Structures are given as structure tokens and as C-alpha cells.
Amino acid sequence: MDTVTSPPLATAAAHPLPSAAFSRPAHPFGLYLHVPFCATRCGYCDFNTYTAGELGSSASPQSWLDGVRRELESAAAVFAREAGAVPTVDTVFVGGGTPSLLGASGLTDLLDATRAAFDLAPDAEVTTESNPESTSPAFFDGIRAAGYTRVSLGMQSAAPHVLAALDRTHTPGRAVAAAREAADAGFTHVNLDLIYGTPGEEDADLDASLAAVIDAGVDHVSAYALIVEDGTALARRVRRGEIPMPDDDVLAARYERIDATLGAAGFAWYEVSNFARGEGAACRHNLGYWDGGDWWGIGPGAHSHVGGTRFWNVKHPARYAETLAGGLLPVADSEVLTDDERHLERVMLTVRLRTGVAAEDLHPAERDRADDAVRSGLLDRRGDRYVLTDRGRLLADGVVRDVLD
């Protein structure tokens, strides 16, 4: 990917984002960089991603990278003008899509562009998602040399029929092999993603997946219940009656199985769907989302939150690149969160953390309802914080609704 000369930088005036939002970005500050490319579309996925056939000639990795460079430069310019300084970046997360399709050289170019616009903290966490099938020992060596510190691999399952139901193209053993290759390249922080509750999955399939994860030696596991999102191929199959909707009782039982197995292997939950083993294994970037940090989302469809203002980019890669090439920020729309909305989000997110929600963050009536949840066995009161019990984790969304009612 060749360097190009950028047009005049986009400014905050290019879209009505409130200047006050950028005057005091919260710490930690992160950058999310969205890679919108996939080799194939998984049936359950509703992310803003595109295959080569869907894009045609309207966009390419090069036009996307040109746009990313310009947005990074523009974001830094906005902070310099409005805050008087560009914030130091504590975490970078490259997500998608399938970032590993860019190869080590493309991901190196992306991180170089990030460093050219922003200063990274000396201990910055730099994560990239990767599809096991588009990685190799040389890939991991390359991105480690470039400065990536953490890798997240999409495993989903070790059972071939479960991968087939999810339209995943990697072979069952490839994710574990990729995790070992990443470790050999010097990565001490490696995540494997699991999806549980797929129609056709049996307890034995989940047990095999968990055994493979533990055998891989990773220090982080994300385990998500399968959600049938509107507009996906999976949703169409459910609607036609080809496969059943995931059963809530089955999902709860699978989660308990995951928690027990990972707990016995030395993992501890720190967010309802995330488990870490050892000091420093938790994903700092995601903790920034959950615990009130700010971030700028770079790329097509990426969402940002800075100083109580939420804004999001145009979704199509071609329009994204064209907007930035014209010297404008690619913001599709924005909203300034009210105090009530910020309160709602803080409670919704922090109650999912192992550290729980602070009593002082709850209104008096909410504390009363949290105390009711303690009596019902859904929350524990630990000092000045309310923390989900094991049973409460199974009903986390309902607990939040009850407390905020």
C-alpha cells in the first residue's frame, strides 16, 4: 500500500459536532479502526462488512487506507484545535471485518498511519482481530515487529458441523494452531472467541471447544451466546423454519458450563462474556468502553464517543473514502447524550463488570431496587458496590432493567 498525499484536512466545521466534546477527552482514550473487508459473509453476522463481490470496483483496500489516513489526521487536528493538544492514545483496536486479510504489511501500514497522527502511550495496548485461516507464522512475526501487542482470533467452535451452521470457513483445528503461532511470535496476550448455542450444538461439542481453547494456552476467552440478528442469513433460515431459534434455557446451561470449565482452568470472568487468566490479560480497550473512557472510531460505519457526544461514520467504504477525499469528516450523524442517558449507559455497562456498579452511581430509588436484587440473590453488596452473582450473570439484562426501572 503506497503513501498518498492527503487533501486539506477535514475540520469540525465539516459536520456540526459540538466543539466542547473535544476539549476534555476522558482517560483512557482509545482508537478503534474498522476494516470492512471479508472473504465471505458469515450467516449470523450483521456487522458493516463487505466481500469483494459486494464492493466491486467502488472501493478497495487502498482507497480505504487513504481514507483512514485522512480521518486519523483530521481527528488529531480537531483535538489540537479544540483542546489545544492531541490526546495520547492508550489503546488501539483493529476490528472488522477481517483485518488479517490486509496481511502483515497492510496492518503495519495501518499502525504506522496511526502513529503518524497520534502519540501512543509507551504501554499502549494494540490489538488486531484475525481470522485463523488468513494468518501464518510469518503474519504473526510481521505484526509483532510492527508493534501489535495483542491478537484476537475468531474460533467460534471446534465442531465442524457447528462451524458449518455459522458459515465459518476455517477448519476446526486452525484457530488453536494460529494461537500457538501467535505465542511463538512473542504475543503474550491472545484471545479466542467462542459462540455457544448454535442450533445443532451439543454439550459434547462445547466441551471439545473449551478443551481446545484451554489446550491452546491463551490468556483470554470471549464467549458469546448466538444472537439471531434481523437481516442476516441466519435470521432468514430461522424464519423459514429450517433451524430453531436458540433456546434461552440451553443458552443459560451452556454459559454455566463455560464458566465452570474456564474457572477450573484458571480463568476468571471480568465482564459477563469475557474471561481472563493472569495479570494484565483483560482487554484494556474494551474496558475503556465499559468503564466510561472515550474513543474515536476510524473507518466506514465506525462509532465514536468523546466528551458525552456520540457520532458515527457513513457506512459504505466508497462514500467514506469520497467524503474524506473531499476534505470533509465522514460523520453520518451525532447526538449529545443527556445526563440521564449518560447515567443509564454507565449503569448498564458497569453492572456487567466483575467490579460492579458503585452505589454512588445509582439514584436513591435505584439503590433501593438494587437492594431488592441483593435479597433476590441476583446482586451481592460488596462494600460500596453492587456485583452480579453467578445467577445474576445469567439474567444480567433483566437485572439492569429492574434496577433502572
PDB file of C-alpha atoms in Angstrom, residues 11 43 55 103 229 293 296 342:
ATOM      1  CA  THR A  11     -12.321  20.035  10.285  1.00  0.00           C
ATOM      2  CA  GLY A  43     -24.644 -16.201   8.181  1.00  0.00           C
ATOM      3  CA  LEU A  55     -17.888  -3.893  -3.360  1.00  0.00           C
ATOM      4  CA  GLY A 103      -1.689  -9.128   5.662  1.00  0.00           C
ATOM      5  CA  GLU A 229     -29.886 -10.580  14.139  1.00  0.00           C
ATOM      6  CA  GLY A 293     -13.485   6.042  28.561  1.00  0.00           C
ATOM      7  CA  TRP A 296     -12.688   7.824  18.201  1.00  0.00           C
ATOM      8  CA  ARG A 342     -25.129   9.044  30.331  1.00  0.00           C
TER       9      ARG A 342
END
